[in-house]
PDB file of C-alpha atoms in Angstrom:
ATOM      1  CA  MET K  17       3.481 -20.861 -24.049  1.00 45.00           C
ATOM      2  CA  ARG K  18      -0.052 -21.973 -23.227  1.00 48.00           C
ATOM      3  CA  VAL K  19      -1.947 -19.626 -20.912  1.00 49.00           C
ATOM      4  CA  ASN K  20      -4.428 -21.094 -18.461  1.00 61.00           C
ATOM      5  CA  ARG K  21      -7.668 -19.209 -19.134  1.00 63.00           C
ATOM      6  CA  HIS K  22      -8.781 -19.370 -15.508  1.00 69.00           C
ATOM      7  CA  HIS K  23      -5.397 -18.072 -14.422  1.00 86.00           C
ATOM      8  CA  ALA K  24      -5.560 -15.104 -16.795  1.00 90.00           C
ATOM      9  CA  ALA K  25      -9.182 -14.411 -15.874  1.00 93.00           C
ATOM     10  CA  ALA K  26      -8.229 -14.264 -12.188  1.00 94.00           C
ATOM     11  CA  TYR K  27      -5.636 -11.558 -12.858  1.00 96.00           C
ATOM     12  CA  ILE K  28      -8.091  -9.618 -15.014  1.00 96.00           C
ATOM     13  CA  THR K  29     -10.663  -9.943 -12.230  1.00 97.00           C
ATOM     14  CA  ALA K  30      -8.110  -8.618  -9.735  1.00 97.00           C
ATOM     15  CA  MET K  31      -7.436  -5.516 -11.810  1.00 97.00           C
ATOM     16  CA  ALA K  32     -11.136  -4.968 -12.480  1.00 97.00           C
ATOM     17  CA  ALA K  33     -11.813  -5.218  -8.737  1.00 98.00           C
ATOM     18  CA  VAL K  34      -9.174  -2.571  -8.026  1.00 98.00           C
ATOM     19  CA  ILE K  35     -10.625  -0.255 -10.668  1.00 97.00           C
ATOM     20  CA  ILE K  36     -14.139  -0.737  -9.290  1.00 98.00           C
ATOM     21  CA  ALA K  37     -12.847  -0.187  -5.737  1.00 97.00           C
ATOM     22  CA  SER K  38     -11.326   3.105  -6.890  1.00 97.00           C
ATOM     23  CA  GLY K  39     -14.603   4.149  -8.488  1.00 97.00           C
ATOM     24  CA  VAL K  40     -16.607   3.292  -5.390  1.00 97.00           C
ATOM     25  CA  ARG K  41     -14.123   5.135  -3.171  1.00 97.00           C
ATOM     26  CA  ILE K  42     -14.360   8.189  -5.437  1.00 96.00           C
ATOM     27  CA  ALA K  43     -18.163   7.978  -5.242  1.00 96.00           C
ATOM     28  CA  ILE K  44     -18.153   7.979  -1.432  1.00 96.00           C
ATOM     29  CA  ASP K  45     -15.307  10.486  -1.102  1.00 95.00           C
ATOM     30  CA  GLU K  46     -17.581  13.383  -0.219  1.00 94.00           C
ATOM     31  CA  TYR K  47     -18.869  11.380   2.753  1.00 94.00           C
ATOM     32  CA  VAL K  48     -15.595   9.974   4.073  1.00 93.00           C
ATOM     33  CA  GLY K  49     -13.044  12.561   2.929  1.00 89.00           C
ATOM     34  CA  ASP K  50      -9.490  11.683   3.872  1.00 88.00           C
ATOM     35  CA  ASN K  51     -10.653   8.946   6.237  1.00 87.00           C
ATOM     36  CA  VAL K  52     -10.450   5.243   5.337  1.00 90.00           C
ATOM     37  CA  PRO K  53      -8.587   5.604   2.043  1.00 92.00           C
ATOM     38  CA  TYR K  54      -8.231   1.798   1.756  1.00 94.00           C
ATOM     39  CA  ALA K  55     -11.734   0.685   2.743  1.00 93.00           C
ATOM     40  CA  THR K  56     -12.935  -0.293  -0.712  1.00 96.00           C
ATOM     41  CA  TYR K  57      -9.565  -1.738  -1.668  1.00 97.00           C
ATOM     42  CA  PHE K  58      -9.907  -4.429   0.999  1.00 96.00           C
ATOM     43  CA  VAL K  59     -12.912  -5.691  -0.949  1.00 97.00           C
ATOM     44  CA  ALA K  60     -10.826  -5.740  -4.132  1.00 97.00           C
ATOM     45  CA  VAL K  61      -8.194  -7.894  -2.413  1.00 97.00           C
ATOM     46  CA  VAL K  62     -10.869 -10.307  -1.146  1.00 97.00           C
ATOM     47  CA  VAL K  63     -12.372 -10.579  -4.640  1.00 97.00           C
ATOM     48  CA  ALA K  64      -8.945 -11.162  -6.179  1.00 97.00           C
ATOM     49  CA  ALA K  65      -8.029 -13.807  -3.589  1.00 96.00           C
ATOM     50  CA  ALA K  66     -11.332 -15.600  -4.144  1.00 95.00           C
ATOM     51  CA  ALA K  67     -10.898 -15.435  -7.908  1.00 94.00           C
ATOM     52  CA  GLY K  68      -7.421 -16.889  -8.055  1.00 92.00           C
ATOM     53  CA  GLY K  69      -5.532 -17.112  -4.801  1.00 93.00           C
ATOM     54  CA  LEU K  70      -2.214 -15.553  -3.907  1.00 94.00           C
ATOM     55  CA  GLY K  71      -1.009 -14.132  -7.231  1.00 94.00           C
ATOM     56  CA  PRO K  72      -4.120 -12.146  -8.144  1.00 96.00           C
ATOM     57  CA  ALA K  73      -4.484 -10.961  -4.534  1.00 96.00           C
ATOM     58  CA  LEU K  74      -0.894  -9.704  -4.483  1.00 96.00           C
ATOM     59  CA  LEU K  75      -1.548  -7.909  -7.766  1.00 97.00           C
ATOM     60  CA  ALA K  76      -4.593  -6.246  -6.195  1.00 97.00           C
ATOM     61  CA  VAL K  77      -2.511  -5.138  -3.204  1.00 97.00           C
ATOM     62  CA  ALA K  78       0.279  -3.835  -5.431  1.00 97.00           C
ATOM     63  CA  ALA K  79      -2.187  -1.861  -7.548  1.00 97.00           C
ATOM     64  CA  SER K  80      -4.299  -0.633  -4.622  1.00 97.00           C
ATOM     65  CA  VAL K  81      -1.551   0.986  -2.562  1.00 96.00           C
ATOM     66  CA  PRO K  82      -0.314   3.516  -5.141  1.00 95.00           C
ATOM     67  CA  LEU K  83      -3.854   4.269  -6.301  1.00 96.00           C
ATOM     68  CA  ALA K  84      -5.125   4.868  -2.782  1.00 94.00           C
ATOM     69  CA  VAL K  85      -2.086   6.984  -1.859  1.00 93.00           C
ATOM     70  CA  TYR K  86      -2.355   9.028  -5.064  1.00 94.00           C
ATOM     71  CA  LEU K  87      -6.114   9.550  -4.943  1.00 94.00           C
ATOM     72  CA  PHE K  88      -7.039   9.650  -1.258  1.00 93.00           C
ATOM     73  CA  VAL K  89      -4.063  10.258   1.040  1.00 90.00           C
ATOM     74  CA  PRO K  90      -3.221  13.939   1.630  1.00 87.00           C
ATOM     75  CA  PRO K  91      -1.650  15.666  -0.155  1.00 89.00           C
ATOM     76  CA  ARG K  92      -3.800  14.182  -2.873  1.00 89.00           C
ATOM     77  CA  LEU K  93      -2.657  13.624  -6.436  1.00 90.00           C
ATOM     78  CA  THR K  94       0.880  12.845  -5.316  1.00 89.00           C
ATOM     79  CA  PHE K  95       2.559   9.602  -4.375  1.00 87.00           C
ATOM     80  CA  VAL K  96       3.763  11.079  -1.087  1.00 81.00           C
ATOM     81  CA  ALA K  97       2.395   9.976   2.271  1.00 70.00           C
ATOM     82  CA  ARG K  98       3.873  12.517   4.688  1.00 75.00           C
ATOM     83  CA  ASP K  99       2.232  11.917   8.020  1.00 85.00           C
ATOM     84  CA  TRP K 100       2.992   9.070  10.405  1.00 86.00           C
ATOM     85  CA  PRO K 101      -0.691   7.949  10.527  1.00 87.00           C
ATOM     86  CA  ASP K 102      -0.722   7.698   6.720  1.00 88.00           C
ATOM     87  CA  LEU K 103       2.392   5.511   6.727  1.00 88.00           C
ATOM     88  CA  VAL K 104       0.897   3.316   9.439  1.00 91.00           C
ATOM     89  CA  GLY K 105      -2.309   3.129   7.395  1.00 90.00           C
ATOM     90  CA  ILE K 106      -0.358   1.824   4.407  1.00 92.00           C
ATOM     91  CA  GLU K 107       1.362  -0.768   6.586  1.00 94.00           C
ATOM     92  CA  VAL K 108      -1.914  -1.909   8.153  1.00 95.00           C
ATOM     93  CA  PHE K 109      -3.528  -2.214   4.732  1.00 96.00           C
ATOM     94  CA  VAL K 110      -0.603  -4.206   3.334  1.00 96.00           C
ATOM     95  CA  VAL K 111      -0.362  -6.561   6.331  1.00 97.00           C
ATOM     96  CA  ALA K 112      -4.119  -7.182   6.475  1.00 96.00           C
ATOM     97  CA  SER K 113      -4.249  -7.632   2.707  1.00 96.00           C
ATOM     98  CA  LEU K 114      -1.393 -10.130   2.816  1.00 96.00           C
ATOM     99  CA  ALA K 115      -3.337 -12.112   5.396  1.00 96.00           C
ATOM    100  CA  ILE K 116      -6.356 -12.075   3.078  1.00 96.00           C
ATOM    101  CA  ALA K 117      -4.147 -13.122   0.154  1.00 95.00           C
ATOM    102  CA  PHE K 118      -2.692 -16.080   2.049  1.00 95.00           C
ATOM    103  CA  LEU K 119      -6.148 -17.162   3.219  1.00 94.00           C
ATOM    104  CA  GLY K 120      -7.333 -17.012  -0.390  1.00 93.00           C
ATOM    105  CA  GLU K 121      -4.368 -19.140  -1.446  1.00 93.00           C
ATOM    106  CA  ALA K 122      -5.146 -21.648   1.306  1.00 94.00           C
ATOM    107  CA  MET K 123      -8.716 -21.844   0.000  1.00 92.00           C
ATOM    108  CA  TRP K 124      -7.469 -22.509  -3.535  1.00 91.00           C
ATOM    109  CA  ALA K 125      -4.986 -25.114  -2.313  1.00 92.00           C
ATOM    110  CA  ALA K 126      -7.795 -26.891  -0.463  1.00 93.00           C
ATOM    111  CA  ARG K 127      -9.924 -26.841  -3.617  1.00 91.00           C
ATOM    112  CA  ARG K 128      -7.055 -28.331  -5.627  1.00 90.00           C
ATOM    113  CA  ARG K 129      -6.562 -31.080  -3.029  1.00 94.00           C
ATOM    114  CA  VAL K 130     -10.261 -31.941  -3.032  1.00 94.00           C
ATOM    115  CA  GLU K 131     -10.327 -32.052  -6.837  1.00 92.00           C
ATOM    116  CA  PHE K 132      -7.234 -34.268  -6.887  1.00 93.00           C
ATOM    117  CA  GLU K 133      -8.745 -36.622  -4.303  1.00 93.00           C
ATOM    118  CA  ARG K 134     -12.052 -36.708  -6.175  1.00 89.00           C
ATOM    119  CA  GLU K 135     -10.311 -37.596  -9.433  1.00 90.00           C
ATOM    120  CA  SER K 136      -8.145 -40.227  -7.712  1.00 90.00           C
ATOM    121  CA  LEU K 137     -11.230 -41.806  -6.167  1.00 85.00           C
ATOM    122  CA  ARG K 138     -13.057 -41.783  -9.518  1.00 82.00           C
ATOM    123  CA  VAL K 139     -10.148 -43.476 -11.294  1.00 86.00           C
ATOM    124  CA  THR K 140      -9.817 -46.044  -8.519  1.00 84.00           C
ATOM    125  CA  LEU K 141     -13.512 -46.908  -8.521  1.00 80.00           C
ATOM    126  CA  GLU K 142     -13.633 -47.159 -12.302  1.00 79.00           C
ATOM    127  CA  SER K 143     -10.654 -49.504 -12.417  1.00 81.00           C
ATOM    128  CA  ILE K 144     -11.869 -51.966  -9.775  1.00 82.00           C
ATOM    129  CA  GLY K 145     -12.704 -55.346 -11.318  1.00 84.00           C
ATOM    130  CA  ASP K 146     -15.848 -55.731  -9.172  1.00 87.00           C
ATOM    131  CA  ALA K 147     -19.107 -53.885  -9.584  1.00 87.00           C
ATOM    132  CA  VAL K 148     -19.131 -50.642  -7.594  1.00 88.00           C
ATOM    133  CA  ILE K 149     -22.219 -48.526  -7.054  1.00 88.00           C
ATOM    134  CA  THR K 150     -22.173 -45.443  -4.819  1.00 87.00           C
ATOM    135  CA  THR K 151     -25.141 -43.470  -3.581  1.00 90.00           C
ATOM    136  CA  ASP K 152     -25.671 -40.042  -2.083  1.00 90.00           C
ATOM    137  CA  VAL K 153     -27.087 -39.512   1.405  1.00 93.00           C
ATOM    138  CA  GLU K 154     -30.640 -39.885   0.077  1.00 93.00           C
ATOM    139  CA  GLY K 155     -29.913 -43.250  -1.517  1.00 91.00           C
ATOM    140  CA  ARG K 156     -29.781 -42.039  -5.127  1.00 92.00           C
ATOM    141  CA  VAL K 157     -27.141 -43.654  -7.307  1.00 89.00           C
ATOM    142  CA  SER K 158     -24.314 -41.179  -7.808  1.00 86.00           C
ATOM    143  CA  PHE K 159     -21.710 -43.424  -9.451  1.00 87.00           C
ATOM    144  CA  MET K 160     -21.478 -46.781 -11.179  1.00 88.00           C
ATOM    145  CA  ASN K 161     -18.254 -48.159 -12.523  1.00 86.00           C
ATOM    146  CA  PRO K 162     -18.255 -49.902 -15.945  1.00 87.00           C
ATOM    147  CA  ILE K 163     -18.604 -53.418 -14.393  1.00 88.00           C
ATOM    148  CA  ALA K 164     -21.693 -52.325 -12.424  1.00 89.00           C
ATOM    149  CA  GLN K 165     -23.142 -50.738 -15.552  1.00 90.00           C
ATOM    150  CA  ARG K 166     -22.673 -53.979 -17.496  1.00 88.00           C
ATOM    151  CA  LEU K 167     -24.211 -56.098 -14.726  1.00 89.00           C
ATOM    152  CA  THR K 168     -27.225 -53.844 -14.192  1.00 90.00           C
ATOM    153  CA  GLY K 169     -27.686 -52.825 -17.819  1.00 88.00           C
ATOM    154  CA  TRP K 170     -28.052 -49.242 -16.653  1.00 85.00           C
ATOM    155  CA  MET K 171     -25.751 -46.781 -18.401  1.00 77.00           C
ATOM    156  CA  GLY K 172     -26.606 -43.755 -16.296  1.00 64.00           C
ATOM    157  CA  GLU K 173     -24.233 -40.881 -15.618  1.00 57.00           C
ATOM    158  CA  SER K 174     -21.100 -42.057 -13.845  1.00 45.00           C
TER     159      SER K 174
END
């Protein structure tokens, strides 16, 4: 099975972000104590979503919850959240993180659509039997299909 390198890198980035979020939260623990146990983990979810969309973001959420509960929710160093506010805190983190994850996936889907449209346009312009020259907003040539290159004699980047 062939593994997409970007895909794998996104999952590695997600886990690295969670580990870094844990380290940062440990570093600020003396200042925030039992308050905001998930604060740095939100950043990890955003980083994961930006790196690869839904899958890596969900991995970051799944890794963040047990780490935050174990390390920062009283009683610490257990996987037990006893108080109602702690349970609500977990739910708020998960719901907000899921929203971030789905927004990240929407961003990646939009990028894929733009790339598909760009490639479709490139193929279409290259296959037209007439000369096609496109310019950017400043009038610089940004694309010439093979017919235009033959007619002008200019073999610039297309």
